[in-house]
């Protein structure tokens, strides 16, 4: 099966989706990491990130390998392990320039769909991002919009990335959501999606909820 988890920055999408994948024995794809990898590559090549054509070509040329093993995540770009580098503030601060480039989105959505297709023989995949249910995997058996209030999202992002100022946290949460919403609708649940508000839930509780929904979404007789 395919489980699509969408939502705003800091809502806990990655940790939740990875936990659900581990719980259910599925693969896991963090689509945001693909945009970060292109961002890293464009920065490393000294590209003007406002040059949409050059950045789109970099996305098409990039040799990208991304793990779908929820227990062992890595991202390799052009032979370089960038798993840690793509999470650095210098990448977070500019990744929206890449994510709002329509040609980059077209290329990465193509790659994401190929990864999803390749995961199907192994039982399925949990995919998280901005527009998974509405664009990338519209046929997902379970679609979840994972939300949380702004203060909770800022607190979680702060705990995740460490020493950031309040202004930097607000930039990563509020500004990025505003930028990305120009090309992706992730603030409102898509048709057939279930909204899960994680503001007052622990990570384990959110994983429990989505895992239960996933089991309910599997037609009778098809459970492994």
JSON list of C-alpha atoms in Angstrom, two decimals:
[
{"chain": "A", "resi": 1, "resn": "UNK", "atom": "CA", "xyz": [0.00, 0.00, 0.00]},
{"chain": "A", "resi": 2, "resn": "UNK", "atom": "CA", "xyz": [0.92, 3.65, -0.28]},
{"chain": "A", "resi": 3, "resn": "UNK", "atom": "CA", "xyz": [0.46, 5.95, 2.70]},
{"chain": "A", "resi": 4, "resn": "UNK", "atom": "CA", "xyz": [0.70, 9.66, 1.90]},
{"chain": "A", "resi": 5, "resn": "UNK", "atom": "CA", "xyz": [1.53, 12.04, 4.75]},
{"chain": "A", "resi": 6, "resn": "UNK", "atom": "CA", "xyz": [1.31, 15.76, 3.96]},
{"chain": "A", "resi": 7, "resn": "UNK", "atom": "CA", "xyz": [1.53, 18.79, 6.20]},
{"chain": "A", "resi": 8, "resn": "UNK", "atom": "CA", "xyz": [3.27, 22.05, 7.11]},
{"chain": "A", "resi": 9, "resn": "UNK", "atom": "CA", "xyz": [6.84, 22.46, 8.37]},
{"chain": "A", "resi": 10, "resn": "UNK", "atom": "CA", "xyz": [7.49, 21.12, 11.85]},
{"chain": "A", "resi": 11, "resn": "UNK", "atom": "CA", "xyz": [4.31, 19.06, 12.06]},
{"chain": "A", "resi": 12, "resn": "UNK", "atom": "CA", "xyz": [6.35, 15.91, 12.59]},
{"chain": "A", "resi": 13, "resn": "UNK", "atom": "CA", "xyz": [5.88, 14.40, 9.14]},
{"chain": "A", "resi": 14, "resn": "UNK", "atom": "CA", "xyz": [9.32, 12.78, 8.82]},
{"chain": "A", "resi": 15, "resn": "UNK", "atom": "CA", "xyz": [9.49, 11.24, 12.29]},
{"chain": "A", "resi": 16, "resn": "UNK", "atom": "CA", "xyz": [5.90, 10.07, 12.07]},
{"chain": "A", "resi": 17, "resn": "UNK", "atom": "CA", "xyz": [6.14, 8.62, 8.58]},
{"chain": "A", "resi": 18, "resn": "UNK", "atom": "CA", "xyz": [9.40, 6.84, 9.40]},
{"chain": "A", "resi": 19, "resn": "UNK", "atom": "CA", "xyz": [7.83, 5.44, 12.58]},
{"chain": "A", "resi": 20, "resn": "UNK", "atom": "CA", "xyz": [4.76, 4.20, 10.72]},
{"chain": "A", "resi": 21, "resn": "UNK", "atom": "CA", "xyz": [6.92, 2.59, 8.05]},
{"chain": "A", "resi": 22, "resn": "UNK", "atom": "CA", "xyz": [8.96, 0.81, 10.72]},
{"chain": "A", "resi": 23, "resn": "UNK", "atom": "CA", "xyz": [5.83, -0.30, 12.59]},
{"chain": "A", "resi": 24, "resn": "UNK", "atom": "CA", "xyz": [4.16, -1.70, 9.45]},
{"chain": "A", "resi": 25, "resn": "UNK", "atom": "CA", "xyz": [7.24, -3.06, 7.68]},
{"chain": "A", "resi": 26, "resn": "UNK", "atom": "CA", "xyz": [7.02, -0.62, 4.77]},
{"chain": "A", "resi": 27, "resn": "UNK", "atom": "CA", "xyz": [9.56, 1.51, 2.91]},
{"chain": "A", "resi": 28, "resn": "UNK", "atom": "CA", "xyz": [9.85, 5.24, 3.64]},
{"chain": "A", "resi": 29, "resn": "UNK", "atom": "CA", "xyz": [10.44, 8.27, 1.43]},
{"chain": "A", "resi": 30, "resn": "UNK", "atom": "CA", "xyz": [11.18, 11.79, 2.66]},
{"chain": "A", "resi": 31, "resn": "UNK", "atom": "CA", "xyz": [10.44, 13.81, -0.49]},
{"chain": "A", "resi": 32, "resn": "UNK", "atom": "CA", "xyz": [11.74, 16.98, 1.12]},
{"chain": "A", "resi": 33, "resn": "UNK", "atom": "CA", "xyz": [15.21, 15.43, 1.12]},
{"chain": "A", "resi": 34, "resn": "UNK", "atom": "CA", "xyz": [15.13, 15.33, -2.69]},
{"chain": "A", "resi": 35, "resn": "UNK", "atom": "CA", "xyz": [14.56, 19.10, -2.84]},
{"chain": "A", "resi": 36, "resn": "UNK", "atom": "CA", "xyz": [17.28, 19.65, -0.27]},
{"chain": "A", "resi": 37, "resn": "UNK", "atom": "CA", "xyz": [19.69, 17.51, -2.31]},
{"chain": "A", "resi": 38, "resn": "UNK", "atom": "CA", "xyz": [19.07, 19.63, -5.41]},
{"chain": "A", "resi": 39, "resn": "UNK", "atom": "CA", "xyz": [19.52, 22.75, -3.30]},
{"chain": "A", "resi": 40, "resn": "UNK", "atom": "CA", "xyz": [22.84, 21.46, -1.97]},
{"chain": "A", "resi": 41, "resn": "UNK", "atom": "CA", "xyz": [24.02, 20.62, -5.49]},
{"chain": "A", "resi": 42, "resn": "UNK", "atom": "CA", "xyz": [23.00, 24.01, -6.90]},
{"chain": "A", "resi": 43, "resn": "UNK", "atom": "CA", "xyz": [24.79, 25.81, -4.07]},
{"chain": "A", "resi": 44, "resn": "UNK", "atom": "CA", "xyz": [27.89, 23.66, -4.48]},
{"chain": "A", "resi": 45, "resn": "UNK", "atom": "CA", "xyz": [27.96, 24.46, -8.20]},
{"chain": "A", "resi": 46, "resn": "UNK", "atom": "CA", "xyz": [27.69, 28.18, -7.42]},
{"chain": "A", "resi": 47, "resn": "UNK", "atom": "CA", "xyz": [24.43, 28.60, -9.32]},
{"chain": "A", "resi": 48, "resn": "UNK", "atom": "CA", "xyz": [22.23, 31.65, -9.02]},
{"chain": "A", "resi": 49, "resn": "UNK", "atom": "CA", "xyz": [19.18, 30.07, -7.37]},
{"chain": "A", "resi": 50, "resn": "UNK", "atom": "CA", "xyz": [16.96, 32.63, -9.11]},
{"chain": "A", "resi": 51, "resn": "UNK", "atom": "CA", "xyz": [18.13, 31.28, -12.49]},
{"chain": "A", "resi": 52, "resn": "UNK", "atom": "CA", "xyz": [15.27, 28.83, -12.78]},
{"chain": "A", "resi": 53, "resn": "UNK", "atom": "CA", "xyz": [16.51, 27.27, -16.01]},
{"chain": "A", "resi": 54, "resn": "UNK", "atom": "CA", "xyz": [20.02, 26.53, -14.73]},
{"chain": "A", "resi": 55, "resn": "UNK", "atom": "CA", "xyz": [18.68, 25.14, -11.45]},
{"chain": "A", "resi": 56, "resn": "UNK", "atom": "CA", "xyz": [16.18, 22.94, -13.29]},
{"chain": "A", "resi": 57, "resn": "UNK", "atom": "CA", "xyz": [18.96, 21.56, -15.47]},
{"chain": "A", "resi": 58, "resn": "UNK", "atom": "CA", "xyz": [21.01, 20.82, -12.34]},
{"chain": "A", "resi": 59, "resn": "UNK", "atom": "CA", "xyz": [18.02, 18.86, -10.98]},
{"chain": "A", "resi": 60, "resn": "UNK", "atom": "CA", "xyz": [17.84, 16.82, -14.18]},
{"chain": "A", "resi": 61, "resn": "UNK", "atom": "CA", "xyz": [21.59, 16.16, -14.22]},
{"chain": "A", "resi": 62, "resn": "UNK", "atom": "CA", "xyz": [21.91, 15.29, -10.54]},
{"chain": "A", "resi": 63, "resn": "UNK", "atom": "CA", "xyz": [22.84, 11.69, -9.73]},
{"chain": "A", "resi": 64, "resn": "UNK", "atom": "CA", "xyz": [20.69, 11.10, -6.67]},
{"chain": "A", "resi": 65, "resn": "UNK", "atom": "CA", "xyz": [20.46, 8.09, -4.41]},
{"chain": "A", "resi": 66, "resn": "UNK", "atom": "CA", "xyz": [18.08, 8.19, -1.46]},
{"chain": "A", "resi": 67, "resn": "UNK", "atom": "CA", "xyz": [17.46, 5.38, 1.00]},
{"chain": "A", "resi": 68, "resn": "UNK", "atom": "CA", "xyz": [13.94, 4.05, 1.54]},
{"chain": "A", "resi": 69, "resn": "UNK", "atom": "CA", "xyz": [14.96, 1.95, 4.54]},
{"chain": "A", "resi": 70, "resn": "UNK", "atom": "CA", "xyz": [13.30, 3.65, 7.55]},
{"chain": "A", "resi": 71, "resn": "UNK", "atom": "CA", "xyz": [16.03, 2.28, 9.81]},
{"chain": "A", "resi": 72, "resn": "UNK", "atom": "CA", "xyz": [18.95, 3.53, 7.73]},
{"chain": "A", "resi": 73, "resn": "UNK", "atom": "CA", "xyz": [18.42, 6.87, 6.03]},
{"chain": "A", "resi": 74, "resn": "UNK", "atom": "CA", "xyz": [20.99, 8.41, 3.70]},
{"chain": "A", "resi": 75, "resn": "UNK", "atom": "CA", "xyz": [21.10, 10.77, 0.73]},
{"chain": "A", "resi": 76, "resn": "UNK", "atom": "CA", "xyz": [23.91, 10.67, -1.84]},
{"chain": "A", "resi": 77, "resn": "UNK", "atom": "CA", "xyz": [24.24, 13.44, -4.44]},
{"chain": "A", "resi": 78, "resn": "UNK", "atom": "CA", "xyz": [26.73, 13.03, -7.28]},
{"chain": "A", "resi": 79, "resn": "UNK", "atom": "CA", "xyz": [28.65, 10.49, -5.23]},
{"chain": "A", "resi": 80, "resn": "UNK", "atom": "CA", "xyz": [28.79, 12.62, -2.06]},
{"chain": "A", "resi": 81, "resn": "UNK", "atom": "CA", "xyz": [27.00, 11.62, 1.14]},
{"chain": "A", "resi": 82, "resn": "UNK", "atom": "CA", "xyz": [24.95, 14.73, 1.93]},
{"chain": "A", "resi": 83, "resn": "UNK", "atom": "CA", "xyz": [22.69, 13.21, 4.59]},
{"chain": "A", "resi": 84, "resn": "UNK", "atom": "CA", "xyz": [23.83, 15.73, 7.19]},
{"chain": "A", "resi": 85, "resn": "UNK", "atom": "CA", "xyz": [24.74, 18.59, 4.87]},
{"chain": "A", "resi": 86, "resn": "UNK", "atom": "CA", "xyz": [21.22, 19.00, 3.46]},
{"chain": "A", "resi": 87, "resn": "UNK", "atom": "CA", "xyz": [19.93, 19.75, 6.98]},
{"chain": "A", "resi": 88, "resn": "UNK", "atom": "CA", "xyz": [22.31, 22.64, 7.55]},
{"chain": "A", "resi": 89, "resn": "UNK", "atom": "CA", "xyz": [20.78, 26.14, 8.00]},
{"chain": "A", "resi": 90, "resn": "UNK", "atom": "CA", "xyz": [22.42, 27.36, 4.76]},
{"chain": "A", "resi": 91, "resn": "UNK", "atom": "CA", "xyz": [20.30, 24.83, 2.87]},
{"chain": "A", "resi": 92, "resn": "UNK", "atom": "CA", "xyz": [17.13, 25.32, 4.93]},
{"chain": "A", "resi": 93, "resn": "UNK", "atom": "CA", "xyz": [17.27, 29.06, 4.31]},
{"chain": "A", "resi": 94, "resn": "UNK", "atom": "CA", "xyz": [17.12, 28.72, 0.51]},
{"chain": "A", "resi": 95, "resn": "UNK", "atom": "CA", "xyz": [15.41, 25.39, -0.20]},
{"chain": "A", "resi": 96, "resn": "UNK", "atom": "CA", "xyz": [12.10, 27.13, -0.94]},
{"chain": "A", "resi": 97, "resn": "UNK", "atom": "CA", "xyz": [13.72, 28.71, -4.01]},
{"chain": "A", "resi": 98, "resn": "UNK", "atom": "CA", "xyz": [14.22, 25.19, -5.31]},
{"chain": "A", "resi": 99, "resn": "UNK", "atom": "CA", "xyz": [10.88, 23.82, -4.12]},
{"chain": "A", "resi": 100, "resn": "UNK", "atom": "CA", "xyz": [8.96, 26.59, -5.91]},
{"chain": "A", "resi": 101, "resn": "UNK", "atom": "CA", "xyz": [10.81, 26.04, -9.22]},
{"chain": "A", "resi": 102, "resn": "UNK", "atom": "CA", "xyz": [8.13, 24.32, -11.32]},
{"chain": "A", "resi": 103, "resn": "UNK", "atom": "CA", "xyz": [10.60, 22.54, -13.60]},
{"chain": "A", "resi": 104, "resn": "UNK", "atom": "CA", "xyz": [12.50, 21.19, -10.60]},
{"chain": "A", "resi": 105, "resn": "UNK", "atom": "CA", "xyz": [9.21, 20.00, -9.12]},
{"chain": "A", "resi": 106, "resn": "UNK", "atom": "CA", "xyz": [8.34, 18.23, -12.37]},
{"chain": "A", "resi": 107, "resn": "UNK", "atom": "CA", "xyz": [11.68, 16.39, -12.39]},
{"chain": "A", "resi": 108, "resn": "UNK", "atom": "CA", "xyz": [11.61, 15.44, -8.72]},
{"chain": "A", "resi": 109, "resn": "UNK", "atom": "CA", "xyz": [7.99, 14.29, -8.84]},
{"chain": "A", "resi": 110, "resn": "UNK", "atom": "CA", "xyz": [9.00, 11.99, -11.71]},
{"chain": "A", "resi": 111, "resn": "UNK", "atom": "CA", "xyz": [11.81, 10.57, -9.58]},
{"chain": "A", "resi": 112, "resn": "UNK", "atom": "CA", "xyz": [9.61, 10.25, -6.51]},
{"chain": "A", "resi": 113, "resn": "UNK", "atom": "CA", "xyz": [6.99, 8.30, -8.44]},
{"chain": "A", "resi": 114, "resn": "UNK", "atom": "CA", "xyz": [9.67, 5.93, -9.72]},
{"chain": "A", "resi": 115, "resn": "UNK", "atom": "CA", "xyz": [10.84, 5.30, -6.14]},
{"chain": "A", "resi": 116, "resn": "UNK", "atom": "CA", "xyz": [7.25, 4.63, -5.06]},
{"chain": "A", "resi": 117, "resn": "UNK", "atom": "CA", "xyz": [6.73, 2.18, -7.94]},
{"chain": "A", "resi": 118, "resn": "UNK", "atom": "CA", "xyz": [9.94, 0.33, -7.06]},
{"chain": "A", "resi": 119, "resn": "UNK", "atom": "CA", "xyz": [8.80, -0.04, -3.45]},
{"chain": "A", "resi": 120, "resn": "UNK", "atom": "CA", "xyz": [5.49, -1.70, -4.29]},
{"chain": "A", "resi": 121, "resn": "UNK", "atom": "CA", "xyz": [6.84, -5.29, -4.61]},
{"chain": "A", "resi": 122, "resn": "UNK", "atom": "CA", "xyz": [8.22, -5.06, -1.06]},
{"chain": "A", "resi": 123, "resn": "UNK", "atom": "CA", "xyz": [4.78, -4.34, 0.38]},
{"chain": "A", "resi": 124, "resn": "UNK", "atom": "CA", "xyz": [4.44, -0.59, 0.01]},
{"chain": "A", "resi": 125, "resn": "UNK", "atom": "CA", "xyz": [5.78, 2.73, 1.20]},
{"chain": "A", "resi": 126, "resn": "UNK", "atom": "CA", "xyz": [5.04, 5.66, 3.47]},
{"chain": "A", "resi": 127, "resn": "UNK", "atom": "CA", "xyz": [5.69, 8.92, 1.61]},
{"chain": "A", "resi": 128, "resn": "UNK", "atom": "CA", "xyz": [5.81, 12.30, 3.31]},
{"chain": "A", "resi": 129, "resn": "UNK", "atom": "CA", "xyz": [5.95, 15.82, 1.94]},
{"chain": "A", "resi": 130, "resn": "UNK", "atom": "CA", "xyz": [3.81, 18.72, 0.83]},
{"chain": "A", "resi": 131, "resn": "UNK", "atom": "CA", "xyz": [1.70, 17.45, -2.06]},
{"chain": "A", "resi": 132, "resn": "UNK", "atom": "CA", "xyz": [1.89, 13.68, -1.91]},
{"chain": "A", "resi": 133, "resn": "UNK", "atom": "CA", "xyz": [-1.85, 13.00, -1.77]},
{"chain": "A", "resi": 134, "resn": "UNK", "atom": "CA", "xyz": [-2.74, 15.69, -4.30]},
{"chain": "A", "resi": 135, "resn": "UNK", "atom": "CA", "xyz": [0.04, 15.28, -6.88]},
{"chain": "A", "resi": 136, "resn": "UNK", "atom": "CA", "xyz": [2.72, 12.65, -6.29]},
{"chain": "A", "resi": 137, "resn": "UNK", "atom": "CA", "xyz": [0.62, 9.64, -5.21]},
{"chain": "A", "resi": 138, "resn": "UNK", "atom": "CA", "xyz": [-3.02, 10.45, -5.78]},
{"chain": "A", "resi": 139, "resn": "UNK", "atom": "CA", "xyz": [-3.90, 6.73, -5.63]},
{"chain": "A", "resi": 140, "resn": "UNK", "atom": "CA", "xyz": [-2.57, 6.28, -2.08]},
{"chain": "A", "resi": 141, "resn": "UNK", "atom": "CA", "xyz": [-4.74, 3.95, -0.01]},
{"chain": "A", "resi": 142, "resn": "UNK", "atom": "CA", "xyz": [-4.37, 6.23, 3.00]},
{"chain": "A", "resi": 143, "resn": "UNK", "atom": "CA", "xyz": [-3.98, 10.01, 2.83]},
{"chain": "A", "resi": 144, "resn": "UNK", "atom": "CA", "xyz": [-3.14, 11.93, 5.98]},
{"chain": "A", "resi": 145, "resn": "UNK", "atom": "CA", "xyz": [-2.84, 15.67, 6.59]},
{"chain": "A", "resi": 146, "resn": "UNK", "atom": "CA", "xyz": [-0.66, 15.98, 9.70]},
{"chain": "A", "resi": 147, "resn": "UNK", "atom": "CA", "xyz": [-1.01, 19.35, 11.41]},
{"chain": "A", "resi": 148, "resn": "UNK", "atom": "CA", "xyz": [-0.02, 21.09, 14.63]},
{"chain": "A", "resi": 149, "resn": "UNK", "atom": "CA", "xyz": [-0.30, 24.65, 15.87]},
{"chain": "A", "resi": 150, "resn": "UNK", "atom": "CA", "xyz": [2.51, 27.09, 15.06]},
{"chain": "A", "resi": 151, "resn": "UNK", "atom": "CA", "xyz": [4.04, 27.17, 18.53]},
{"chain": "A", "resi": 152, "resn": "UNK", "atom": "CA", "xyz": [4.24, 23.38, 18.70]},
{"chain": "A", "resi": 153, "resn": "UNK", "atom": "CA", "xyz": [5.81, 23.23, 15.23]},
{"chain": "A", "resi": 154, "resn": "UNK", "atom": "CA", "xyz": [8.43, 25.85, 16.10]},
{"chain": "A", "resi": 155, "resn": "UNK", "atom": "CA", "xyz": [9.29, 24.02, 19.34]},
{"chain": "A", "resi": 156, "resn": "UNK", "atom": "CA", "xyz": [9.70, 20.72, 17.52]},
{"chain": "A", "resi": 157, "resn": "UNK", "atom": "CA", "xyz": [11.87, 22.20, 14.81]},
{"chain": "A", "resi": 158, "resn": "UNK", "atom": "CA", "xyz": [14.01, 23.89, 17.46]},
{"chain": "A", "resi": 159, "resn": "UNK", "atom": "CA", "xyz": [14.52, 20.60, 19.28]},
{"chain": "A", "resi": 160, "resn": "UNK", "atom": "CA", "xyz": [15.32, 18.86, 16.01]},
{"chain": "A", "resi": 161, "resn": "UNK", "atom": "CA", "xyz": [17.95, 21.25, 14.63]},
{"chain": "A", "resi": 162, "resn": "UNK", "atom": "CA", "xyz": [19.45, 22.63, 17.84]},
{"chain": "A", "resi": 163, "resn": "UNK", "atom": "CA", "xyz": [20.77, 26.18, 18.24]},
{"chain": "A", "resi": 164, "resn": "UNK", "atom": "CA", "xyz": [18.57, 28.42, 16.10]},
{"chain": "A", "resi": 165, "resn": "UNK", "atom": "CA", "xyz": [17.29, 31.82, 17.07]},
{"chain": "A", "resi": 166, "resn": "UNK", "atom": "CA", "xyz": [13.57, 32.48, 17.35]},
{"chain": "A", "resi": 167, "resn": "UNK", "atom": "CA", "xyz": [13.81, 34.47, 14.12]},
{"chain": "A", "resi": 168, "resn": "UNK", "atom": "CA", "xyz": [15.49, 31.59, 12.29]},
{"chain": "A", "resi": 169, "resn": "UNK", "atom": "CA", "xyz": [12.88, 29.16, 13.57]},
{"chain": "A", "resi": 170, "resn": "UNK", "atom": "CA", "xyz": [10.06, 31.44, 12.44]},
{"chain": "A", "resi": 171, "resn": "UNK", "atom": "CA", "xyz": [11.75, 31.72, 9.03]},
{"chain": "A", "resi": 172, "resn": "UNK", "atom": "CA", "xyz": [11.94, 27.94, 8.67]},
{"chain": "A", "resi": 173, "resn": "UNK", "atom": "CA", "xyz": [8.33, 27.43, 9.71]},
{"chain": "A", "resi": 174, "resn": "UNK", "atom": "CA", "xyz": [6.23, 30.45, 8.76]},
{"chain": "A", "resi": 175, "resn": "UNK", "atom": "CA", "xyz": [8.13, 31.87, 5.79]},
{"chain": "A", "resi": 176, "resn": "UNK", "atom": "CA", "xyz": [8.81, 28.47, 4.20]},
{"chain": "A", "resi": 177, "resn": "UNK", "atom": "CA", "xyz": [5.16, 27.49, 4.49]},
{"chain": "A", "resi": 178, "resn": "UNK", "atom": "CA", "xyz": [4.12, 30.77, 2.88]},
{"chain": "A", "resi": 179, "resn": "UNK", "atom": "CA", "xyz": [6.61, 30.31, 0.03]},
{"chain": "A", "resi": 180, "resn": "UNK", "atom": "CA", "xyz": [5.78, 26.67, -0.61]},
{"chain": "A", "resi": 181, "resn": "UNK", "atom": "CA", "xyz": [2.03, 27.29, -0.52]},
{"chain": "A", "resi": 182, "resn": "UNK", "atom": "CA", "xyz": [2.39, 29.20, -3.80]},
{"chain": "A", "resi": 183, "resn": "UNK", "atom": "CA", "xyz": [3.00, 25.91, -5.63]},
{"chain": "A", "resi": 184, "resn": "UNK", "atom": "CA", "xyz": [1.61, 23.27, -3.27]},
{"chain": "A", "resi": 185, "resn": "UNK", "atom": "CA", "xyz": [-1.66, 23.00, -1.33]},
{"chain": "A", "resi": 186, "resn": "UNK", "atom": "CA", "xyz": [-0.81, 21.37, 1.98]},
{"chain": "A", "resi": 187, "resn": "UNK", "atom": "CA", "xyz": [-2.79, 23.40, 4.51]},
{"chain": "A", "resi": 188, "resn": "UNK", "atom": "CA", "xyz": [-6.18, 21.83, 3.74]},
{"chain": "A", "resi": 189, "resn": "UNK", "atom": "CA", "xyz": [-6.95, 18.12, 3.58]},
{"chain": "A", "resi": 190, "resn": "UNK", "atom": "CA", "xyz": [-7.38, 16.73, 0.07]},
{"chain": "A", "resi": 191, "resn": "UNK", "atom": "CA", "xyz": [-10.39, 14.64, -0.92]},
{"chain": "A", "resi": 192, "resn": "UNK", "atom": "CA", "xyz": [-10.41, 11.45, 1.09]},
{"chain": "A", "resi": 193, "resn": "UNK", "atom": "CA", "xyz": [-7.65, 12.55, 3.46]},
{"chain": "A", "resi": 194, "resn": "UNK", "atom": "CA", "xyz": [-7.81, 12.23, 7.24]},
{"chain": "A", "resi": 195, "resn": "UNK", "atom": "CA", "xyz": [-6.60, 15.21, 9.30]},
{"chain": "A", "resi": 196, "resn": "UNK", "atom": "CA", "xyz": [-4.52, 14.34, 12.36]},
{"chain": "A", "resi": 197, "resn": "UNK", "atom": "CA", "xyz": [-3.71, 17.21, 14.73]},
{"chain": "A", "resi": 198, "resn": "UNK", "atom": "CA", "xyz": [-0.52, 16.31, 16.58]},
{"chain": "A", "resi": 199, "resn": "UNK", "atom": "CA", "xyz": [-0.34, 19.44, 18.77]},
{"chain": "A", "resi": 200, "resn": "UNK", "atom": "CA", "xyz": [-1.09, 17.60, 21.98]},
{"chain": "A", "resi": 201, "resn": "UNK", "atom": "CA", "xyz": [-0.02, 14.09, 20.96]},
{"chain": "A", "resi": 202, "resn": "UNK", "atom": "CA", "xyz": [3.30, 12.37, 21.50]},
{"chain": "A", "resi": 203, "resn": "UNK", "atom": "CA", "xyz": [5.14, 10.93, 18.51]},
{"chain": "A", "resi": 204, "resn": "UNK", "atom": "CA", "xyz": [4.17, 7.39, 19.55]},
{"chain": "A", "resi": 205, "resn": "UNK", "atom": "CA", "xyz": [0.52, 8.39, 19.81]},
{"chain": "A", "resi": 206, "resn": "UNK", "atom": "CA", "xyz": [0.56, 9.86, 16.29]},
{"chain": "A", "resi": 207, "resn": "UNK", "atom": "CA", "xyz": [2.25, 6.71, 14.94]},
{"chain": "A", "resi": 208, "resn": "UNK", "atom": "CA", "xyz": [-0.43, 4.63, 16.69]},
{"chain": "A", "resi": 209, "resn": "UNK", "atom": "CA", "xyz": [-3.24, 6.64, 15.09]},
{"chain": "A", "resi": 210, "resn": "UNK", "atom": "CA", "xyz": [-1.86, 6.47, 11.55]},
{"chain": "A", "resi": 211, "resn": "UNK", "atom": "CA", "xyz": [-0.90, 2.80, 11.85]},
{"chain": "A", "resi": 212, "resn": "UNK", "atom": "CA", "xyz": [-4.46, 1.99, 12.91]},
{"chain": "A", "resi": 213, "resn": "UNK", "atom": "CA", "xyz": [-5.87, 4.01, 10.01]},
{"chain": "A", "resi": 214, "resn": "UNK", "atom": "CA", "xyz": [-3.54, 2.15, 7.63]},
{"chain": "A", "resi": 215, "resn": "UNK", "atom": "CA", "xyz": [-4.72, -1.24, 8.85]},
{"chain": "A", "resi": 216, "resn": "UNK", "atom": "CA", "xyz": [-8.33, -0.13, 8.46]},
{"chain": "A", "resi": 217, "resn": "UNK", "atom": "CA", "xyz": [-7.57, 1.03, 4.90]},
{"chain": "A", "resi": 218, "resn": "UNK", "atom": "CA", "xyz": [-6.36, -2.41, 3.80]},
{"chain": "A", "resi": 219, "resn": "UNK", "atom": "CA", "xyz": [-9.23, -4.38, 2.22]},
{"chain": "A", "resi": 220, "resn": "UNK", "atom": "CA", "xyz": [-10.28, -7.43, 4.23]},
{"chain": "A", "resi": 221, "resn": "UNK", "atom": "CA", "xyz": [-8.30, -10.50, 3.32]},
{"chain": "A", "resi": 222, "resn": "UNK", "atom": "CA", "xyz": [-5.25, -8.55, 2.11]},
{"chain": "A", "resi": 223, "resn": "UNK", "atom": "CA", "xyz": [-3.57, -8.02, 5.45]},
{"chain": "A", "resi": 224, "resn": "UNK", "atom": "CA", "xyz": [-0.11, -9.57, 5.63]}
]
